[in-house]
Coordinates of C-alpha atoms and ligand atoms in Angstrom, one line a residue:
X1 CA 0.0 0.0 0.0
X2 CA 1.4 3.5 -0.7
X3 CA 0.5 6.5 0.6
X4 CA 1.6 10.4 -0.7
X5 CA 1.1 13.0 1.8
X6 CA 1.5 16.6 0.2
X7 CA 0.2 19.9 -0.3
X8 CA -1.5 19.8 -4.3
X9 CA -1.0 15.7 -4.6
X10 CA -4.3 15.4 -5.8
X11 CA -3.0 16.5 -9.1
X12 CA -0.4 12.7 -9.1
X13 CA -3.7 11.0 -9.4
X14 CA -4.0 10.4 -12.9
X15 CA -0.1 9.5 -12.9
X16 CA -0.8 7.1 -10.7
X17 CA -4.1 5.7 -12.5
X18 CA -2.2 5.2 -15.9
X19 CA 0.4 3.5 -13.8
X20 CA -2.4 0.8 -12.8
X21 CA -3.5 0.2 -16.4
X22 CA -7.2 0.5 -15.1
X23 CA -10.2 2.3 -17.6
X24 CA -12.9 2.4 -15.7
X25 CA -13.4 4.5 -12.3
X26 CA -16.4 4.6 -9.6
X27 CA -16.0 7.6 -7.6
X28 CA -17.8 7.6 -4.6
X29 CA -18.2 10.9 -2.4
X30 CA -20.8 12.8 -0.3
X31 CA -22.8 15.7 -1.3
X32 CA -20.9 18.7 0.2
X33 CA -17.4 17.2 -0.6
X34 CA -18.8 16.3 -4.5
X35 CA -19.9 20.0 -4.8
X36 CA -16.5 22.0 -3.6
X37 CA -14.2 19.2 -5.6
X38 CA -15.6 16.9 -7.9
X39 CA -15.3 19.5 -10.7
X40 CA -11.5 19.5 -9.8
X41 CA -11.5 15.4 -10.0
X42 CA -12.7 15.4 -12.9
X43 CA -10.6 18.3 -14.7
X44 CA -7.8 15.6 -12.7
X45 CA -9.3 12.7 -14.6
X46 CA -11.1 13.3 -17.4
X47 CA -9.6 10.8 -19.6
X48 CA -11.3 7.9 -17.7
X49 CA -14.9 6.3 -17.6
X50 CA -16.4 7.3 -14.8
X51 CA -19.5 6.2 -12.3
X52 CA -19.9 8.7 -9.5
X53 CA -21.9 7.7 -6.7
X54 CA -23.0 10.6 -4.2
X55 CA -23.9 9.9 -0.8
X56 CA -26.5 11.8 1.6
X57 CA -22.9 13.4 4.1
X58 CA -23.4 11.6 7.8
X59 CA -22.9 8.4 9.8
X60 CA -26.6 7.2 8.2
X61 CA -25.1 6.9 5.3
X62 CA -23.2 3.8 6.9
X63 CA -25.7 1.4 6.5
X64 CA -25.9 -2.2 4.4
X65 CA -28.6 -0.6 2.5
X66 CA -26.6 2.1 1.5
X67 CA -23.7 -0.5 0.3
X68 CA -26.9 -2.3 -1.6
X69 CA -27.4 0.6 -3.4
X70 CA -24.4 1.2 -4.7
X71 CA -23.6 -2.7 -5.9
X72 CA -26.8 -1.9 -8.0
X73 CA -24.9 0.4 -9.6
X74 CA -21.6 -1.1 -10.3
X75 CA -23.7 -3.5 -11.8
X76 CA -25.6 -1.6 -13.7
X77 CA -22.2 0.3 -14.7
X78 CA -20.6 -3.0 -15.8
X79 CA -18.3 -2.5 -13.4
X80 CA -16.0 -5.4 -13.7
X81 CA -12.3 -6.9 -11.8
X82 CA -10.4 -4.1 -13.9
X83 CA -12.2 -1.3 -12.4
X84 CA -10.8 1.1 -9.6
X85 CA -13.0 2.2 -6.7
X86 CA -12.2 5.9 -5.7
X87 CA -12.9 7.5 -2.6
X88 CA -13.5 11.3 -2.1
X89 CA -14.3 12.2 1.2
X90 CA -14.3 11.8 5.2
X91 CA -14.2 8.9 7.4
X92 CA -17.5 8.1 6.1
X93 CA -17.5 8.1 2.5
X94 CA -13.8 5.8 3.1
X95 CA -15.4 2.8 5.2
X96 CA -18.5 2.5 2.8
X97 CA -15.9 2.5 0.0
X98 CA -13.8 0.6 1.2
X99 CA -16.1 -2.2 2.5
X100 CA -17.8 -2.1 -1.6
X101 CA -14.1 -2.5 -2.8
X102 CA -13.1 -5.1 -0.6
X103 CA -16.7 -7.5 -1.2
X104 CA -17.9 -6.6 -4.6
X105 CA -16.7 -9.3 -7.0
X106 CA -14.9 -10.6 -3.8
X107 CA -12.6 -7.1 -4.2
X108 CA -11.7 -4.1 -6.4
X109 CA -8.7 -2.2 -6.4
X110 CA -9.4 0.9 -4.3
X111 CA -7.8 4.1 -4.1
X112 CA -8.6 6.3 -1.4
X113 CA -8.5 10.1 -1.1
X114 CA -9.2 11.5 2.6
X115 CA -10.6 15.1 2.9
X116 CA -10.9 15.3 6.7
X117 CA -7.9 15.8 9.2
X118 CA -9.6 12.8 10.8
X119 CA -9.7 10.5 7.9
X120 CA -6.3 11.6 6.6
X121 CA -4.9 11.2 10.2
X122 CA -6.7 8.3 11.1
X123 CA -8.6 5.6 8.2
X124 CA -6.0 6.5 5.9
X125 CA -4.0 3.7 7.8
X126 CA -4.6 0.7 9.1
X127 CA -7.0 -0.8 6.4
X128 CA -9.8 -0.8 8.4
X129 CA -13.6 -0.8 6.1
X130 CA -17.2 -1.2 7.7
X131 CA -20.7 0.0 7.9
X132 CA -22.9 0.3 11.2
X133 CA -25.5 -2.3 11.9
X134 CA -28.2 -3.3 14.7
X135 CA -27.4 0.1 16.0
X136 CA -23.8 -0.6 16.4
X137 CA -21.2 1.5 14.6
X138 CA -18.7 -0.3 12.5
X139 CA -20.4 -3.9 13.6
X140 CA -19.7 -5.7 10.0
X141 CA -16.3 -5.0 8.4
X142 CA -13.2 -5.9 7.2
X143 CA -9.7 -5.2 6.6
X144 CA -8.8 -4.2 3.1
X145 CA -6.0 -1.8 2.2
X146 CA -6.2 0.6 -0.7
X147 CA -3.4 0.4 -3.0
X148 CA -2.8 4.1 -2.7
X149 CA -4.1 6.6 -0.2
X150 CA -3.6 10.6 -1.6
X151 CA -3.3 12.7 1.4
X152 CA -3.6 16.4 0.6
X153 CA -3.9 18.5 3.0
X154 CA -5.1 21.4 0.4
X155 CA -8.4 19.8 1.5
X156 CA -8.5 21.0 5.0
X157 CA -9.0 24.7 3.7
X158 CA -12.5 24.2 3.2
X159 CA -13.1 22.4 6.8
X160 CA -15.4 23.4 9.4
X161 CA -13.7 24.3 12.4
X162 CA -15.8 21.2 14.5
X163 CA -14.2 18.8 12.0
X164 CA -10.7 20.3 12.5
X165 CA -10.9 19.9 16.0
X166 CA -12.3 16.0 15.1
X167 CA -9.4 15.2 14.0
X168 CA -6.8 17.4 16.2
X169 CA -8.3 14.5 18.8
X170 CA -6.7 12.1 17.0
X171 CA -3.4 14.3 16.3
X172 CA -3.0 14.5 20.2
X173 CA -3.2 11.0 21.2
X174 CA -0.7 10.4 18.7
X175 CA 1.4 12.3 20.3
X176 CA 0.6 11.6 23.7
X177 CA 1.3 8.0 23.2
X178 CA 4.0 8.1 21.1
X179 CA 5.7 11.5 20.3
X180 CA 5.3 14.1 23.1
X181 CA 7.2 16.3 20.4
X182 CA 4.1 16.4 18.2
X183 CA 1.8 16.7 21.2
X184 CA 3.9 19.7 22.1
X185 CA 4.0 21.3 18.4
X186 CA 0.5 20.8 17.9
X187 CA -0.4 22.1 21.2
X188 CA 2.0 25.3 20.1
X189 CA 0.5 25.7 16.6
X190 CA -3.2 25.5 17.5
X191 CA -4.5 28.8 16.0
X192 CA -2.0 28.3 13.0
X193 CA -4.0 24.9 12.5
X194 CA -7.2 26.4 13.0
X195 CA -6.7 29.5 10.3
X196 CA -5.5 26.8 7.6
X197 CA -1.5 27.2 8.0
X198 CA -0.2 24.5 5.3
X199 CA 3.4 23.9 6.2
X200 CA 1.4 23.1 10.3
X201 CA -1.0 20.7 8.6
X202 CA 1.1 18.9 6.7
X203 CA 4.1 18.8 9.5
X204 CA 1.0 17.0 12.0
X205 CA -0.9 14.6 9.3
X206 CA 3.0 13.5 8.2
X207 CA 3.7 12.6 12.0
X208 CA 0.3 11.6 12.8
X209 CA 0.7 9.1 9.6
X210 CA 4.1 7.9 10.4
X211 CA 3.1 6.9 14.2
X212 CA 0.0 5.0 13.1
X213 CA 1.8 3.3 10.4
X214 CA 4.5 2.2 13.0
X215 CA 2.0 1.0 15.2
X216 CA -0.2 -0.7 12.8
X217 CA 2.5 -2.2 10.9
X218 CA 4.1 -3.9 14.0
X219 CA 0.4 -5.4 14.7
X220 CA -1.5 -5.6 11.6
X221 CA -4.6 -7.9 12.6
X222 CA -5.3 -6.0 16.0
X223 CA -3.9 -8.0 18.6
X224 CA -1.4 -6.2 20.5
X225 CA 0.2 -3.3 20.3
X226 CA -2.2 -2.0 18.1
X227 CA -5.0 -1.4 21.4
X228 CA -2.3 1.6 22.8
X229 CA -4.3 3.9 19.1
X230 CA -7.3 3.2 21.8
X231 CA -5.8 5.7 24.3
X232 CA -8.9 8.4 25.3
X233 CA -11.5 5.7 22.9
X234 CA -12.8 3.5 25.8
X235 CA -14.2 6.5 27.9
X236 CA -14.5 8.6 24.7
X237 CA -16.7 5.9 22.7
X238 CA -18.9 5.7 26.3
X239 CA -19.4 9.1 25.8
X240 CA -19.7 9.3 22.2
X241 CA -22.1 6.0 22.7
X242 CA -24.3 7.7 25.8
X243 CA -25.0 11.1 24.0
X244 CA -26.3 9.2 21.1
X245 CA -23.4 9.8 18.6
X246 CA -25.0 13.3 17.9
X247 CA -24.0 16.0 20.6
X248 CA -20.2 14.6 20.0
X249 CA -18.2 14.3 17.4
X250 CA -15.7 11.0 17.4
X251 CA -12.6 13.5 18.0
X252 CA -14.4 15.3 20.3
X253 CA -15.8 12.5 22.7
X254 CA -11.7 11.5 22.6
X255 CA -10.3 14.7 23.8
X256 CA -12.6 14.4 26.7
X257 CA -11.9 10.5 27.0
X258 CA -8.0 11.2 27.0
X259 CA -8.5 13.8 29.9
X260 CA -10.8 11.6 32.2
X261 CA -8.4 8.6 31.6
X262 CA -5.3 11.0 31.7
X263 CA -7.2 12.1 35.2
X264 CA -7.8 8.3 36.2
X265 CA -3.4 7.7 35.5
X266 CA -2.9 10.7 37.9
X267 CA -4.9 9.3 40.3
X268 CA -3.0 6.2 40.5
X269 CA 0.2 7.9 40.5
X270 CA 1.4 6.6 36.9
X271 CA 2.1 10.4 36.3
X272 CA 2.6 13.4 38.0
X273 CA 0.7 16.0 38.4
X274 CA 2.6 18.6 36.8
X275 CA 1.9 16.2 33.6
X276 CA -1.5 15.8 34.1
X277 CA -2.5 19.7 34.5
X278 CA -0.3 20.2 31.3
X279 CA -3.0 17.9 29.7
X280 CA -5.4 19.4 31.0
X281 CA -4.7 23.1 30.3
X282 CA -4.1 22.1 27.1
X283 CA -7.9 19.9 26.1
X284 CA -9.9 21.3 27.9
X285 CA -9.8 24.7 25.3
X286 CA -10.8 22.7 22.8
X287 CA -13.9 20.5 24.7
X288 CA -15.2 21.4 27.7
X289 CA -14.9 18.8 30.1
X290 CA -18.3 18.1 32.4
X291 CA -19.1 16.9 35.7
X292 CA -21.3 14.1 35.1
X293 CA -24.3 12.7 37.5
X294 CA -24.6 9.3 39.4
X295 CA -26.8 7.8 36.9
X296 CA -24.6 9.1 34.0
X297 CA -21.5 7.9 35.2
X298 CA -23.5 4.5 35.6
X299 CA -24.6 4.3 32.0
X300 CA -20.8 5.5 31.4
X301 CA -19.4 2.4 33.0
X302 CA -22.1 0.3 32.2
X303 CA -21.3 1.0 28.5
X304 CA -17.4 0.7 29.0
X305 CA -17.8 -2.8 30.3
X306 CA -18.6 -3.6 26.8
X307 CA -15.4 -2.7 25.1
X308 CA -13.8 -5.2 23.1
X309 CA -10.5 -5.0 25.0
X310 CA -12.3 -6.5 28.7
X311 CA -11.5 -9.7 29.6
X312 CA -14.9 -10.4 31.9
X313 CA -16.2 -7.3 32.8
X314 CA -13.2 -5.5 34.0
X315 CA -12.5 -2.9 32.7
X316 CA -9.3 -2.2 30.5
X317 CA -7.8 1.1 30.0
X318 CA -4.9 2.6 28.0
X319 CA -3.3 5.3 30.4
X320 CA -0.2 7.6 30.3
X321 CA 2.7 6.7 32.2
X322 CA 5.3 9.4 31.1
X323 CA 5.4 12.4 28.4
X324 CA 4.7 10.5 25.2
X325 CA 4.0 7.4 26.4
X326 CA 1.1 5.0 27.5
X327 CA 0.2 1.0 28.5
X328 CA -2.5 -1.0 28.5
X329 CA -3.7 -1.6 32.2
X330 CA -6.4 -4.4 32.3
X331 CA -8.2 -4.0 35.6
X332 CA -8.7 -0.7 36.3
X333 CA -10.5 0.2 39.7
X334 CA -14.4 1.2 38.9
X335 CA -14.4 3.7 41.9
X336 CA -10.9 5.2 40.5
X337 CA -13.3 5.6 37.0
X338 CA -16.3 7.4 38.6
X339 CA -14.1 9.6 41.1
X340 CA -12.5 11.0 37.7
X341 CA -16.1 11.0 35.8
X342 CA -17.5 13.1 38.8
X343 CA -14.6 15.5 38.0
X344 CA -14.0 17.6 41.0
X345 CA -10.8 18.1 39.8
X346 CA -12.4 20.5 37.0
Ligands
ADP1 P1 -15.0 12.0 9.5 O1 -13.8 11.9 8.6 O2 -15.0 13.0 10.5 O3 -15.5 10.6 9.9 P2 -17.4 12.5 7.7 O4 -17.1 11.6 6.5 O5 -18.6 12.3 8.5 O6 -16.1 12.5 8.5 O7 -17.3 14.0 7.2 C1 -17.5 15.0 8.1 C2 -18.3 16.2 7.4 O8 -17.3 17.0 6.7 C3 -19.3 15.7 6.4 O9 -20.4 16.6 6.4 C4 -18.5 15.9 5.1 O10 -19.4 16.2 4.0 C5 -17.7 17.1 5.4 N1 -16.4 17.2 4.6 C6 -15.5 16.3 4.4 N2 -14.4 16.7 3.8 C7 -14.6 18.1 3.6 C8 -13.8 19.1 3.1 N3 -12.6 18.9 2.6 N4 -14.3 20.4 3.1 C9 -15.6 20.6 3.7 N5 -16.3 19.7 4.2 C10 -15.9 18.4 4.2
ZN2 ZN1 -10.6 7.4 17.0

């Protein structure tokens, strides 16, 4: 699998598509990102036969019916084994694709082209595809890895800030359990990141990239190392999960998982203070942490015995140990949880 990552690399796509020998090209995209860029893609591509496929932009677009859908129209398309799938657009728009590239005609080639910080930072490695069923998010799914991911950050201009700060979740917790360098940068750079700054956007999604692709490669099926990417996820998804995916967004729900658990290391003295208010000070501009209830912090633990990382019900937790670093602690004290959900500390 390749991946470029570069300001105007859009424009190596159709290099890259004569280099594959393929005709024939199914673009699928969502509304708003077809409307500010598929004129562009197609000024990129015009040599090519293409299907485009637009999809209705939000998580209820994930859904086997949608996949359905758009198997109808390969088929109608004559879409056959030398056809490329293309990808134009967030988180979203990459997991539906991916999961049609990786099942239709038992797999297409698939090229994907992330437009969020959060899809460039985060699906854009690691192969993982999937819709939502039975009102589970990413139940049915699979691995499948694009043969070339085009990362440009030229993208991000058009962004809304929410999404920006989406991803920027991610961006953190790669450097909080990896890199306390890029924490540190991005922590520095936050308004530059916010007004669009280039040279800041592509320095973070480079590093971000890199540290994922570390991790992932050293644990490609999921088994190991891999669970340390779920640093801020397992109280992060509970929230995510308990506010009915809509008041949160995914980076959002993370920020405020990785200070909670960050809060939950302090108090078991895996870091000191001094590193835990540096957290802190830092997240809690960008989502405001709450004091949640009894009968919240119940349905928060409740959901967080669920995780897929629990052996029985305990529950597991990736926490910080030093700047930059984190491990995977598999019992963590319930009480410890809800004292740092109650958050007198804030
Ligand atoms: P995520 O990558 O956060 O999972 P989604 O696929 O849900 O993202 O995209 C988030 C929202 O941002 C959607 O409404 C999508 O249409 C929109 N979007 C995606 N990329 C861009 C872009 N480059 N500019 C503006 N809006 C975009
Ligand atoms: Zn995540």
């Amino acid at each position: 699998m390749d991946i470029i990552i570069k300001n105007g690399c859009i424009h190596e796509l159709d290099k890259h598509l004569e280099h594959s020998g393929a005709t024939k090209l199914y673009i699928i995209t969502d509304d708003n990102v077809g409307r500010l860029y598929m004129d562009k893609l197609k000024g990129i591509i015009d040599d090519y036969t293409m299907g485009i496929y637009i999809l209705t932009p939000g998580e209820e677009s994930k859904s086997i019916s949608t996949v359905l859908s758009i198997y109808d129209a390969l088929i109608e398309q004559n879409m056959d084994r030398n056809g490329i799938i293309l990808s134009l657009g967030g988180g979203v728009v990459g997991d539906i694709a991916g999961f049609v590239a990786s099942t239709y005609m038992r797999g297409l080639k698939y090229i994907q082209i992330p437009t969020t910080l959060l899809a460039q930072v985060d699906s854009s490695v690691g192969g993982k595809v999937g819709i939502d069923y039975g009102g589970y998010k990413n139940m049915v799914g699979s691995f499948y890895f694009p043969e070339l991911s085009i990362v440009d950050v030229q993208f991000l201009k058009t962004l809304p800030r929410r999404e920006i700060t989406c991803g920027l979740g991610e961006v953190l917790k790669y450097g909080l359990i990896w890199d306390y360098g890029l924490f540190k940068y991005t922590v520095d750079n936050m308004k530059n990141i916010y007004d669009g700054d280039m040279d800041i956007l592509l320095e973070i999604v480079e590093r971000s990239v890199a540290i994922k692709k570390e991790v992932v490669d050293k644990d490609r099926y999921d088994i190991g190392l891999r669970r340390i990417l779920n640093f801020g996820h397992t109280i992060g998804h509970s929230i995510e999960a308990c506010y009915g995916f809509t008041h949160y967004n995914h980076g959002e729900a993370v920020i405020l998982g990785m200070i909670y658990e960050s809060n939950i290391a302090y108090q078991m003295n895996l870091i000191d203070e001094g590193y835990f208010e540096e957290i802190y000070e830092r997240l809690k501009g960008l989502v405001e942490p709450i004091k949640f209830d009894k009968d919240d912090i119940e349905k928060l633990i409740h959901r967080m015995k669920m995780d897929k990382k629990n052996i029985k019900d305990r529950i597991a937790l990736v926490l910080p140990v030093s700047r930059g670093k984190v491990k995977l602690f598999m019992d963590v004290n319930e009480w410890l949880i809800a004292k740092s959900l109650e958050g007198e500390w804030i």
